[in-house]
Short mmCIF file of C-alpha atoms in Angstrom, two decimals:
data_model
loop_
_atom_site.label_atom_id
_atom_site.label_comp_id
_atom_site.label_asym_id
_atom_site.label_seq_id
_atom_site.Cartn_x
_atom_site.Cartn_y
_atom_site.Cartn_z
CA UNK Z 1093 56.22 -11.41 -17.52
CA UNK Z 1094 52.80 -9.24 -17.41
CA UNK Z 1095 50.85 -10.23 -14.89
CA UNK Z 1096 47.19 -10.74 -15.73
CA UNK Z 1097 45.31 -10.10 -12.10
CA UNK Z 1098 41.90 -10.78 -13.07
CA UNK Z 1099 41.96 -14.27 -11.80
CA UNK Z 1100 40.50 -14.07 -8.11
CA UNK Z 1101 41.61 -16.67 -5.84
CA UNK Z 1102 41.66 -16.65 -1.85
CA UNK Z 1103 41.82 -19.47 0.55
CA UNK Z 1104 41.42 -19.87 4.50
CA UNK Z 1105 42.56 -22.85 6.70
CA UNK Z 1106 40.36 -23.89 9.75
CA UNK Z 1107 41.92 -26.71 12.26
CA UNK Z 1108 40.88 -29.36 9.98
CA UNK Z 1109 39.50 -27.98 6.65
CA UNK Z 1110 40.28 -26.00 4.29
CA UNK Z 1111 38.64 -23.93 2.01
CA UNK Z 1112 39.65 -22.49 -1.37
CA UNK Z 1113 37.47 -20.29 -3.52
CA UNK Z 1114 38.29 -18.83 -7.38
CA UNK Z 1115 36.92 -17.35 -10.05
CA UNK Z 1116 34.94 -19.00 -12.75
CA UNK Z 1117 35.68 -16.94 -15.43
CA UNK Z 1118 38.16 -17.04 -18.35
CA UNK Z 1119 37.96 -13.56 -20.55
CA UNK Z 1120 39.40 -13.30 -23.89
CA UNK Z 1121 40.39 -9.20 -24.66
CA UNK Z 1122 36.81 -7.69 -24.00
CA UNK Z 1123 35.12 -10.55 -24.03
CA UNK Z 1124 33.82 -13.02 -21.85
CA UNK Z 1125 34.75 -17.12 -23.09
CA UNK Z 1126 32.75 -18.81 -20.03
CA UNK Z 1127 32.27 -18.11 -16.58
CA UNK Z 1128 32.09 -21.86 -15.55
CA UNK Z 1129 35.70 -22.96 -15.53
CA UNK Z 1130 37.04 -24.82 -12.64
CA UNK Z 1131 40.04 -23.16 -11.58
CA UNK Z 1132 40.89 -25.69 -8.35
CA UNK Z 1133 42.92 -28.75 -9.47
CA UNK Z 1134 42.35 -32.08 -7.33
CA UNK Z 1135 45.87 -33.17 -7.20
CA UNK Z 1136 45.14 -36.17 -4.66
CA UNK Z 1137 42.38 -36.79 -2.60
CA UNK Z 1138 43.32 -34.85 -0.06
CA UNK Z 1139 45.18 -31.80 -1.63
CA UNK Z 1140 43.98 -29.36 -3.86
CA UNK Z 1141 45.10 -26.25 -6.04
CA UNK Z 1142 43.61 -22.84 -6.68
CA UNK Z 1143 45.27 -21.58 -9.40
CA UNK Z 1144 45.19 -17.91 -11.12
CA UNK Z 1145 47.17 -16.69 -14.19
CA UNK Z 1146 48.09 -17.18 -17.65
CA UNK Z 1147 45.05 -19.24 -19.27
CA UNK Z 1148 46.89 -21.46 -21.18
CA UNK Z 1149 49.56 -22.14 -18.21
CA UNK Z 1150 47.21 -22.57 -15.57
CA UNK Z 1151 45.69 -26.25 -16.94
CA UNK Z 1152 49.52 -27.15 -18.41
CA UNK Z 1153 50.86 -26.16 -14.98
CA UNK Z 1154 48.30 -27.61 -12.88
CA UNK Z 1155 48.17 -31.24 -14.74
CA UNK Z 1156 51.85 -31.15 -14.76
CA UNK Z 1157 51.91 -31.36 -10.88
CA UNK Z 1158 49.05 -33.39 -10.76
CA UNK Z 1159 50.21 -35.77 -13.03
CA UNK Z 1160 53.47 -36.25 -11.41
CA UNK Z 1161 51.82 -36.91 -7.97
CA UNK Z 1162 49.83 -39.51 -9.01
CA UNK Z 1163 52.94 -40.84 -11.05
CA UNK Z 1164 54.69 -41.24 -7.32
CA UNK Z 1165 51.39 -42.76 -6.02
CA UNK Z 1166 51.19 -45.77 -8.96
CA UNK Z 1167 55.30 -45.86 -8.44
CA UNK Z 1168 55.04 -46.14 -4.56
CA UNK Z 1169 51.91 -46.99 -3.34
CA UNK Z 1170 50.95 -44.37 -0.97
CA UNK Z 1171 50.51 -40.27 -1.05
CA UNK Z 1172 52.48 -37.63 -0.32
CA UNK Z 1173 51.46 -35.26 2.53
CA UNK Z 1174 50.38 -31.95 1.81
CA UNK Z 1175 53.65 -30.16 2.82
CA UNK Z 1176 55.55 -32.43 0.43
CA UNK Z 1177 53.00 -31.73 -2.56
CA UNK Z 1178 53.72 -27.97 -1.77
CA UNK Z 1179 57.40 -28.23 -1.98
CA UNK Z 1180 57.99 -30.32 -4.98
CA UNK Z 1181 55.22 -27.94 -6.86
CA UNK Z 1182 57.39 -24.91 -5.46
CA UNK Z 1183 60.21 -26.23 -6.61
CA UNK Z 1184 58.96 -26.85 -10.50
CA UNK Z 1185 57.89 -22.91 -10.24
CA UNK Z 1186 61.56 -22.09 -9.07
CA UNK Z 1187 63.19 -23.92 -11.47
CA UNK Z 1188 60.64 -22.63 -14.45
CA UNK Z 1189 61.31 -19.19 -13.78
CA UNK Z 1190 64.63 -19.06 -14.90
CA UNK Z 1191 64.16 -21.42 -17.32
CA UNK Z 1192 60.70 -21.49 -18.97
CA UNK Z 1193 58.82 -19.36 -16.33
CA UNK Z 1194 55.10 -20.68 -16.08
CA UNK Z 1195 52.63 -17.60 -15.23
CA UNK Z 1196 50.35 -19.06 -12.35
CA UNK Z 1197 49.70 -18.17 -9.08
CA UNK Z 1198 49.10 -21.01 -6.63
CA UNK Z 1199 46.93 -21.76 -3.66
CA UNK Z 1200 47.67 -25.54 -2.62
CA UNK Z 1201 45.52 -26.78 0.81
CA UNK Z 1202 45.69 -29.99 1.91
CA UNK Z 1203 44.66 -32.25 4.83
CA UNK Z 1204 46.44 -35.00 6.37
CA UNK Z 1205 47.75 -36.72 9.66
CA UNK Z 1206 49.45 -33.53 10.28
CA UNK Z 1207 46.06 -31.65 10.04
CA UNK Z 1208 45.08 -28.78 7.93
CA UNK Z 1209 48.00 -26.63 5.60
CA UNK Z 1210 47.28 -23.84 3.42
CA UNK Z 1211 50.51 -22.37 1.18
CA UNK Z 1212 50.76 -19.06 -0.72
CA UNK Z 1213 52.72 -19.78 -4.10
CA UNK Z 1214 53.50 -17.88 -6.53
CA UNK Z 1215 55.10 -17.87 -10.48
CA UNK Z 1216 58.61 -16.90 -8.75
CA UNK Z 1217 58.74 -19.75 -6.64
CA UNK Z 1218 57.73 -18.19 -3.69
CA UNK Z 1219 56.12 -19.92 -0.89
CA UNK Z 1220 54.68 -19.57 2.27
CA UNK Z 1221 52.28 -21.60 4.78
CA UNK Z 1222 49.41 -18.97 5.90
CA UNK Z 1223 46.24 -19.76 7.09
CA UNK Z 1224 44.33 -17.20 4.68
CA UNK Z 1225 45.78 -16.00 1.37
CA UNK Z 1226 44.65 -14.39 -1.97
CA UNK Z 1227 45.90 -13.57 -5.14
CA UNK Z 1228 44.76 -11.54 -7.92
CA UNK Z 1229 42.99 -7.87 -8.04
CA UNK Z 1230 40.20 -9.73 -5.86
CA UNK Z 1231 43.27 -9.83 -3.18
CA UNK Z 1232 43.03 -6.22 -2.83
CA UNK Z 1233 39.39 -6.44 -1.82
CA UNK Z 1234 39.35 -9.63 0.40
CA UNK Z 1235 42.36 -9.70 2.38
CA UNK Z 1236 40.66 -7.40 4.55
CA UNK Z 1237 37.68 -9.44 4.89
CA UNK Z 1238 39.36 -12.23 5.71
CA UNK Z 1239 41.12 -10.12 8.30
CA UNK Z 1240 37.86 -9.41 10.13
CA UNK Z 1241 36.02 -12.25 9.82
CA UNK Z 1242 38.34 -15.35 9.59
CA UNK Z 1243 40.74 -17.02 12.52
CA UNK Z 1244 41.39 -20.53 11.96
CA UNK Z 1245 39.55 -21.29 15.39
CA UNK Z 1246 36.46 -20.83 13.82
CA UNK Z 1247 34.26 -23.72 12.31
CA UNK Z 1248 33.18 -24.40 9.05
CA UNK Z 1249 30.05 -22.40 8.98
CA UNK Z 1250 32.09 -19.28 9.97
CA UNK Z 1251 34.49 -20.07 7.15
CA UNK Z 1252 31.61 -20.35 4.77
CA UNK Z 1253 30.18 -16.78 6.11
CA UNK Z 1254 33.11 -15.18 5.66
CA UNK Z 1255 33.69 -16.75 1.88
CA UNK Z 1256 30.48 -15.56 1.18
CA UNK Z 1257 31.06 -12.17 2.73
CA UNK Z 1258 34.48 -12.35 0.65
CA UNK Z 1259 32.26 -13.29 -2.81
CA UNK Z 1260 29.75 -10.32 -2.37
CA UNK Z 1261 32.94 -8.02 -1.70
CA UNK Z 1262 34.57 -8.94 -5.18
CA UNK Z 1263 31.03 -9.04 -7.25
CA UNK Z 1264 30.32 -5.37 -5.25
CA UNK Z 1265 33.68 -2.93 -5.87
CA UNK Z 1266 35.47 -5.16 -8.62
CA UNK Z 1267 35.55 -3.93 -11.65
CA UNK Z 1268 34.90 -6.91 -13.87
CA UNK Z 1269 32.33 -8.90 -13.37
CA UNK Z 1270 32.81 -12.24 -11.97
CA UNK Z 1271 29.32 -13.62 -11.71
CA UNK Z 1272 30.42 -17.20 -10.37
CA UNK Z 1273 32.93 -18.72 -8.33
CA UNK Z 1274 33.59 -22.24 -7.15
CA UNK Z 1275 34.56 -23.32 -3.72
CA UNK Z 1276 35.88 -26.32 -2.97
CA UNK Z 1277 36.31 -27.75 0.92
CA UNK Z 1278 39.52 -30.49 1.55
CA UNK Z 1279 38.89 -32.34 5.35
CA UNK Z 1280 40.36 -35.59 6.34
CA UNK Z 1281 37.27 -37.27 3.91
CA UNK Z 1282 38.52 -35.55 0.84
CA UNK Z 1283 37.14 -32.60 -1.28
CA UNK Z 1284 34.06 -32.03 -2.15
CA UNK Z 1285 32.61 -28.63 -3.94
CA UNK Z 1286 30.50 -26.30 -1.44
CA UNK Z 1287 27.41 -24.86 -2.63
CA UNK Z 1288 27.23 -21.48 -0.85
CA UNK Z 1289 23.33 -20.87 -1.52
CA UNK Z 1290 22.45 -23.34 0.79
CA UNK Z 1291 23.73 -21.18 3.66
CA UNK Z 1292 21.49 -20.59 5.84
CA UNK Z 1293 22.84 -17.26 7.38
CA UNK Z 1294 21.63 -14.36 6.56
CA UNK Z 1295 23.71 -11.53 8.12
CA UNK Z 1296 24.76 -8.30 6.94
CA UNK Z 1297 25.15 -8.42 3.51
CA UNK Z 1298 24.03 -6.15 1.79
CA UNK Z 1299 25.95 -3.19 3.01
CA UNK G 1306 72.48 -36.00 -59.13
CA UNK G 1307 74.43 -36.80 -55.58
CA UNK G 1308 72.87 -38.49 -52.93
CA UNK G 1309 74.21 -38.07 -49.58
CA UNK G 1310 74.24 -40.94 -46.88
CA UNK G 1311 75.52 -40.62 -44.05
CA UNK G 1312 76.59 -43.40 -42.21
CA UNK G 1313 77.36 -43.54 -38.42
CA UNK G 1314 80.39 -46.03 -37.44
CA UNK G 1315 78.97 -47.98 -34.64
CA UNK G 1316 79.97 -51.92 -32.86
CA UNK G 1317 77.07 -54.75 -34.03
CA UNK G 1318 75.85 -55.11 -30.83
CA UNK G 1319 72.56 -57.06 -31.93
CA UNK G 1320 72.28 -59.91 -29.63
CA UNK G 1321 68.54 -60.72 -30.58
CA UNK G 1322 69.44 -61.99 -34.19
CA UNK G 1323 67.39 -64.66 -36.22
CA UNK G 1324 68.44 -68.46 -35.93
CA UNK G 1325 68.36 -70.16 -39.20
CA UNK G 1326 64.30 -72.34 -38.17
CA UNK G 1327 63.44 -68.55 -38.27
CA UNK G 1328 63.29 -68.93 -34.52
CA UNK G 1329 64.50 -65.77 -32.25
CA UNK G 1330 66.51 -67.86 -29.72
CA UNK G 1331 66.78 -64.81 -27.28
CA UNK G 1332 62.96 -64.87 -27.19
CA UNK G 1333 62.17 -68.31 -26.69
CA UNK G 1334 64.70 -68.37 -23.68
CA UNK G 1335 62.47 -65.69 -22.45
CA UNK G 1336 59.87 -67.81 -22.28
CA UNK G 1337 61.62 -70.36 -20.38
CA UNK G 1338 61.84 -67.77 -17.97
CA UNK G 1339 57.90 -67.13 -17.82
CA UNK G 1340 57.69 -70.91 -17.66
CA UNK G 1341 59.95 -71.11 -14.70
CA UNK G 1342 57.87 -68.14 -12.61
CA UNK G 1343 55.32 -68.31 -10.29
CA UNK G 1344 51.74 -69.08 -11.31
CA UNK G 1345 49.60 -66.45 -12.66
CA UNK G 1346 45.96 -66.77 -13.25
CA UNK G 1347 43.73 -64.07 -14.84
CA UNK G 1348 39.77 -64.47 -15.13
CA UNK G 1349 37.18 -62.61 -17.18
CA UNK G 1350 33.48 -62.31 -15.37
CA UNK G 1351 30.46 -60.66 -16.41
CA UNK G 1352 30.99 -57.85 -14.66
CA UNK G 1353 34.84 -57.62 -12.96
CA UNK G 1354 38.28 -59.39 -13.61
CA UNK G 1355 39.79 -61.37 -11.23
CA UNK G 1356 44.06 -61.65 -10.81
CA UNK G 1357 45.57 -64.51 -8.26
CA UNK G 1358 49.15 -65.27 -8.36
CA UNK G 1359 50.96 -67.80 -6.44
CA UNK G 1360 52.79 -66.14 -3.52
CA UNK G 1361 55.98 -67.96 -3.68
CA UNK G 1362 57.95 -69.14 -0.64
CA UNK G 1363 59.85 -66.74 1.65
CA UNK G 1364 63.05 -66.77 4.10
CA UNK G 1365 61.16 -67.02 7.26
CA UNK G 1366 62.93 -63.74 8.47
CA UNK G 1367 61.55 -62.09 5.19
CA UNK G 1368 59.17 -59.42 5.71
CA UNK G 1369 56.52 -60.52 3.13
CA UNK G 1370 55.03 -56.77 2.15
CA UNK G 1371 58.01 -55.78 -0.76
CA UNK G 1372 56.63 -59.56 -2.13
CA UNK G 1373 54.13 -58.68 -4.66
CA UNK G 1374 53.48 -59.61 -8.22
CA UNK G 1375 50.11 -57.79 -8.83
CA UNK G 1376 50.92 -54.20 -10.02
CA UNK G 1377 48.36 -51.41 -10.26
CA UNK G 1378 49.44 -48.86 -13.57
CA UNK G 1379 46.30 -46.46 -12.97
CA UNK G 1380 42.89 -46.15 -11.39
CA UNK G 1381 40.69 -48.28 -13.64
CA UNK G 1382 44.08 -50.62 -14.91
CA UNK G 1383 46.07 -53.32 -12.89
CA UNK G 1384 48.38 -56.36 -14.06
CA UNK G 1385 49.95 -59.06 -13.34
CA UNK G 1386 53.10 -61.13 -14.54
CA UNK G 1387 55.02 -64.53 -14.54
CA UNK G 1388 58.64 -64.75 -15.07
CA UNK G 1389 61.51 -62.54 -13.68
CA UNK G 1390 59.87 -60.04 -11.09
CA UNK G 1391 63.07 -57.79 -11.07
CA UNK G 1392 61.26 -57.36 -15.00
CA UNK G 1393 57.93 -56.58 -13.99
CA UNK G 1394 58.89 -54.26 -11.67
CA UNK G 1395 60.85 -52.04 -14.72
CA UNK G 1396 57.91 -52.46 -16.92
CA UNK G 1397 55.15 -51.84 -14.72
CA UNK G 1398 57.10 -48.31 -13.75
CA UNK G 1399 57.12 -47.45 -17.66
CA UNK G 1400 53.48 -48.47 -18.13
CA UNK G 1401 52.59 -45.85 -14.61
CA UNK G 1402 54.42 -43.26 -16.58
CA UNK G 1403 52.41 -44.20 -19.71
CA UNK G 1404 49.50 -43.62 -18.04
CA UNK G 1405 50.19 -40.66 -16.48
CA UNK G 1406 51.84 -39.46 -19.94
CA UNK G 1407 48.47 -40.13 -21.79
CA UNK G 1408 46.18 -38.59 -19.08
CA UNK G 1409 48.44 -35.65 -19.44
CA UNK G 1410 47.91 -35.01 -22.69
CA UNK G 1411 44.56 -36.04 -23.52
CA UNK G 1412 43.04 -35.32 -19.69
CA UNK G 1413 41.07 -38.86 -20.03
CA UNK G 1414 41.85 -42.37 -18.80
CA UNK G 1415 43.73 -44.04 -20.76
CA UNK G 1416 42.08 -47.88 -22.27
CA UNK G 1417 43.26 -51.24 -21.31
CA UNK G 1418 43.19 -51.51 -24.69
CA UNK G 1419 45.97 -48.77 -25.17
CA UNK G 1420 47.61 -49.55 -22.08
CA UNK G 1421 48.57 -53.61 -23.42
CA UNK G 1422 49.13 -52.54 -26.89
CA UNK G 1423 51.59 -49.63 -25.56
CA UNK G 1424 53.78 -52.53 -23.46
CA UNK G 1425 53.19 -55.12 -25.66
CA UNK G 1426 55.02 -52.42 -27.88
CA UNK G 1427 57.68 -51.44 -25.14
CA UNK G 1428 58.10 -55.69 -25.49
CA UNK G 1429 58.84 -55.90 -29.08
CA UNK G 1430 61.41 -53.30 -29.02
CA UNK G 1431 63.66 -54.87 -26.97
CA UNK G 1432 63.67 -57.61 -29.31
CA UNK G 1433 64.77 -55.89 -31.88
CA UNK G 1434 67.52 -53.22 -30.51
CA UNK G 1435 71.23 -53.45 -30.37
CA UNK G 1436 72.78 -54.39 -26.54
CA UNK G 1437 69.25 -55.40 -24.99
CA UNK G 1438 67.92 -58.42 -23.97
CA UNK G 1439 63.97 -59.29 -24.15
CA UNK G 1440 61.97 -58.71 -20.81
CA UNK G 1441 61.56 -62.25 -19.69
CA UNK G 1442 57.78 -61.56 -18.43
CA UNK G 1443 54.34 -62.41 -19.64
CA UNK G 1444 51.68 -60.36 -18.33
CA UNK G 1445 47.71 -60.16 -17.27
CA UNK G 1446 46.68 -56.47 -17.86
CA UNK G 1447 43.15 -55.84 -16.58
CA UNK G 1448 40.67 -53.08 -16.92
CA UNK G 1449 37.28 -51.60 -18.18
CA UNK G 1450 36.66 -50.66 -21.91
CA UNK G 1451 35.18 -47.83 -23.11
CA UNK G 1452 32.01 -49.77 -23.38
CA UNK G 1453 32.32 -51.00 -19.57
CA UNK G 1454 33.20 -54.56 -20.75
CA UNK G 1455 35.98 -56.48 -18.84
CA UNK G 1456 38.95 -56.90 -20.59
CA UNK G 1457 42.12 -59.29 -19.88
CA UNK G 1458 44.96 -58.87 -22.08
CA UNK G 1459 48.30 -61.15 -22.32
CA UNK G 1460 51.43 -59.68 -23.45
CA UNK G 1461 54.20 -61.93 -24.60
CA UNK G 1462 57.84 -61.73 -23.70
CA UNK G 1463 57.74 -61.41 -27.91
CA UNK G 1464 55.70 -58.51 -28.01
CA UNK G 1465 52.48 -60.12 -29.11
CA UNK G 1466 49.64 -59.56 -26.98
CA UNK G 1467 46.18 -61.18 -27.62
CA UNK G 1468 42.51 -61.17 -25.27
CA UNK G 1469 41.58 -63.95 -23.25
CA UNK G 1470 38.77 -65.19 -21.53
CA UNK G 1471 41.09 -66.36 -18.62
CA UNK G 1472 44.13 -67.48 -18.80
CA UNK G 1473 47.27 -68.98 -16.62
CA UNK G 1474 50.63 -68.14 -17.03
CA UNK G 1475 53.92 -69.76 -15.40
CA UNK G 1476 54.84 -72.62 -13.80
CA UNK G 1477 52.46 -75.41 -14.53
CA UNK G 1478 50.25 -73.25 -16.58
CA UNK G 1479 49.31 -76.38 -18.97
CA UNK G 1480 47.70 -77.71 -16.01
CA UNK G 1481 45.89 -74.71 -14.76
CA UNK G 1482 45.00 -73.79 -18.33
CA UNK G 1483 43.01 -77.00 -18.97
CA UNK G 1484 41.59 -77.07 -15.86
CA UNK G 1485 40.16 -73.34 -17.06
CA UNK G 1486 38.99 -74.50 -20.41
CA UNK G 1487 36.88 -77.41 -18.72
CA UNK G 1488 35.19 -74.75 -15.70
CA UNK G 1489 35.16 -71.40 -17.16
CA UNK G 1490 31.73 -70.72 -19.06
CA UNK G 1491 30.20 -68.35 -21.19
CA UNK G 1492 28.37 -66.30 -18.11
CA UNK G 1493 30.36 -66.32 -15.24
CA UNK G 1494 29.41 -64.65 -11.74
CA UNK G 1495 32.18 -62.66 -10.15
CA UNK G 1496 31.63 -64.82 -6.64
CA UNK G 1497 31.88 -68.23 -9.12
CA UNK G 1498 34.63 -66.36 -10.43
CA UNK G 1499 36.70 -65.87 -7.40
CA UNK G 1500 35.80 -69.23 -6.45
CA UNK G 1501 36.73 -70.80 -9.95
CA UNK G 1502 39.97 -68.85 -9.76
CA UNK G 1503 41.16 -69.93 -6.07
CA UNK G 1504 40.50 -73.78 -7.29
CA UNK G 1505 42.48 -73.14 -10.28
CA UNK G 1506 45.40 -71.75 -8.34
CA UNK G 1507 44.65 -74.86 -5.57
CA UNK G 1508 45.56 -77.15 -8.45
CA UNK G 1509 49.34 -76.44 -8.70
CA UNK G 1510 50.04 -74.65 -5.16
CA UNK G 1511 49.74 -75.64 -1.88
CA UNK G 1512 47.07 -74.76 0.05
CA UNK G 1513 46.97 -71.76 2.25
CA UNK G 1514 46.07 -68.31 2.30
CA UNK G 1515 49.85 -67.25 2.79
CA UNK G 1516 50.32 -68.80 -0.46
CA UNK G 1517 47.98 -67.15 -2.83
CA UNK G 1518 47.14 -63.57 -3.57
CA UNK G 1519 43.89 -62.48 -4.97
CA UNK G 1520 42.96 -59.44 -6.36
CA UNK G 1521 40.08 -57.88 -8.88
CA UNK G 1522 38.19 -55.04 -10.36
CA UNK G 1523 34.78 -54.06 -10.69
CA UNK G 1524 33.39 -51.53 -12.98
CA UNK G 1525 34.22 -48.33 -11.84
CA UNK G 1526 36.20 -49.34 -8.87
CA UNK G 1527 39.63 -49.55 -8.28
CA UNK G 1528 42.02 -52.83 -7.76
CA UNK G 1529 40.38 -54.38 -4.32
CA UNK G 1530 41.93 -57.63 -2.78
CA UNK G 1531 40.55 -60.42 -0.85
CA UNK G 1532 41.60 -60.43 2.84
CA UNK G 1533 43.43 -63.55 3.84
CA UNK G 1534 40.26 -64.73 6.23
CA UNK G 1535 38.22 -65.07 3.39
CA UNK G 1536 40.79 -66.69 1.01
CA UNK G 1537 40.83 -69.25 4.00
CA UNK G 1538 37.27 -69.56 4.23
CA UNK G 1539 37.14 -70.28 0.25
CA UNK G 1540 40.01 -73.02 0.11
CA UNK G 1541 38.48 -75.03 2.89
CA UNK G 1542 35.23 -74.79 1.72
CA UNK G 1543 36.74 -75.98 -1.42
CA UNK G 1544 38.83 -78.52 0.14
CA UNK G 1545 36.03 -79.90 2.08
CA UNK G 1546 33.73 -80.21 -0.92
CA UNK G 1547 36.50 -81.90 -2.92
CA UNK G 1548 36.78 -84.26 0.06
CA UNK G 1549 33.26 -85.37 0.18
CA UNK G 1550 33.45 -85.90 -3.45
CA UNK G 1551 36.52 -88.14 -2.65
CA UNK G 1552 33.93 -89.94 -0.37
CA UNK G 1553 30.92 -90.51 -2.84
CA UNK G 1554 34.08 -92.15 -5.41
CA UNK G 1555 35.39 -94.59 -2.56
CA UNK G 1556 31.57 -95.59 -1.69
CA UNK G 1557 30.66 -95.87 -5.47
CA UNK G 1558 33.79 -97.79 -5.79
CA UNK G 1559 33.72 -100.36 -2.77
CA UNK G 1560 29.72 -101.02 -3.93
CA UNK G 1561 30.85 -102.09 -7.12
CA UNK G 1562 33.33 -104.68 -5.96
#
């Protein structure tokens, strides 16, 4: 499997939110299809998925999962909690990769009773809770960003600072232009998509 | 020319076979069984559909919450069904996966409309497939078209499914059924609605909250039920205006002897 990196996703927990930012844009060879795709999956109302990779397995990928989960809701009658969502989607990447591997990169967030959870996935099957995490050649750029300027003490302002400061990072010293992204914010009231230009912070930007 | 066939060796194990008055004997007994269930009653509004069921009697050390007949399949879709709830249970599992099935593939909602035509479907088959027997359910499937009109569907143990205005289904059905075709108009509120719906159900059961279930849809919203308070607050306001009306009858009747 070639990995495509262009996708740029990247993700930071706070003690009762989290926030996940990607990429709107879907290229084609040299040229560029759209640049308003939503990339984050609402797989319940309380979890969602970032997702970066192959653009035909992203959607199958992603509406597989989500599809299932809300197959166990009708079935059961209630949710699943974040860190259960994480683990069965884990284990459909695990078991794809030696079988029929699906080329996405996942960042699943969710909040429930247990608070706010943030996992690094990956097409391997890989997993990992964090409380920042990227993928993607817009990884490179913003895991030190979120280094500096995130801790998941901080509030929800900070977090939108420093996904902002993340943002102008990846549209500064990335190579291909990614002229929109779309951030979506999961608390204990559900998700709902975060308009960064309304920030009224203006600090350091344009270094 | 040769022409191949190929035939697989295989046991008859048809069980669902014609009777010679062209009846389907298997299929009618399933209907027996929807006749012995509890009572079902679905009811179209102008603008939601309303589901009450009979709750039927439990062991007193039962815990009542596994006890329900009113299934939702999918956001915008719910049903409900008469007859052999071990059944409904099966089928409302395949219609969930239906719905997630469709949405998967097409990334829309699926209709009511495709929804009751796809078990109605699921219904027929097993009346015509070696070493089954026919579902023994009838069922209220509820939900928004495409052109936000309420829609209530009945599927038949037979596979037949048809729309209704409202409908009962179960035990004394006849009963509730005629009561229906007498109260339920053309324009219906969804509060006359509930109400009509509660009476109806009052007709056959007895009177309680613990003994009904009510449950409906609005456009655009999801299945909601009625808490028990105000199921109690509509039967005795029923019961007390059915009691004065008992009154004005006695009166009129003593006056003219």
């Amino acid at each position: 499997l070639i990995q495509s990196r262009m996708d740029s996703t990247f993700a930071i927990k706070g003690k009762d939110f989290v926030l996940l930012a990607a990429d709107a844009s879907v290229a084609h060879s040299i040229i560029s299809l759209k640049n308003t795709e939503d990339k984050i999956y609402e797989l319940d109302k309380h979890v969602c998925m970032a997702a970066a990779g192959d653009a035909a397995d992203r959607p199958r990928f992603c509406n597989y999962i989500t599809r299932n989960i809300q197959l166990f809701k009708f079935r059961n009658g209630h949710s699943l909690p974040t860190e259960t969502i994480a683990n069965f989607t884990r284990e459909q990447l695990a078991y794809a990769i030696r079988h029929g591997p699906y080329q996405v990169d996942v960042l699943l967030g969710g909040v429930d009773e247990t608070g706010a959870h943030l996992y690094f996935m990956d097409y391997l099957g890989t997993m990992q809770e964090v409380e920042k995490a990227a993928h993607g050649y817009g990884g490179y750029f913003v895991t030190s960003v979120l280094d500096n300027y995130w801790s998941p003490d901080k509030t929800l302002e900070d977090a939108k600072f420093c996904m902002k400061k993340c943002i102008n990072e990846i549209q500064t010293r990335f190579l291909i232009n990614q002229s929109k992204f779309i951030i979506k914010c999961i608390d204990k009231d559900g998700v709902k998509i975060i308009d960064l230009n309304e920030q009224s912070r203006q600090a350091g930007l344009d270094d | 020319l040769k022409e191949q066939v190929y035939i697989q060796m295989s046991y008859d194990t048809a069980i669902t076979v014609f009777a010679p008055n062209g009846h389907l004997f298997q299929v009618d007994y399933a209907f027996e069984a929807v006749k012995r269930g509890a009572c079902t009653i679905g009811i179209k509004t102008n603008d939601s559909i309303i589901l009450a069921v009979e709750k039927k009697a439990i062991g007193k050390l039962q815990d009542p919450r596994a006890n329900t007949k009113i299934f939702q399949l999918d956001e915008h879709i719910s049903m409900s069904c008469a007859g052999l709830t071990a059944d409904a249970r099966v089928l409302a599992n395949i219609a969930r996966l239906e719905c997630q099935y469709y949405r998967f593939n097409y990334e829309e909602a699926p209709s009511v409309t495709y929804i009751a035509k796809n078990i109605a479907k699921i219904k027929q088959k097993y009346t015509q497939r070696g070493g089954v027997r026919p579902f023994g359910l009838s069922c209220l499937i509820i939900g928004f078209d495409q052109n936000g009109e309420p829609n209530l569907y009945l599927t038949e143990p037979s596979g037949s499914y048809s729309l209704w205005k409202a409908n009962a289904l179960g035990k004394n059905a006849k009963t509730v059924q005629e009561f229906l075709e007498k109260h339920v108009k053309d324009q219906i509120t969804h509060e006359e609605g509930i109400k009509l719906a509660v009476q109806a159900l009052l007709e056959v059961v007895e009177s309680g909250s613990n003994k009904v279930e009510i449950a409906y849809m609005k456009k655009g919203e999801t299945l909601s039920y009625l808490s028990e308070e105000k199921i109690d607050t509509l039967i005795s306001e029923i019961e007390s205006a059915q009691q004065a009306k008992q009154e004005n009858i006695d009166k009129m009747a003593q006056l003219s002897t």
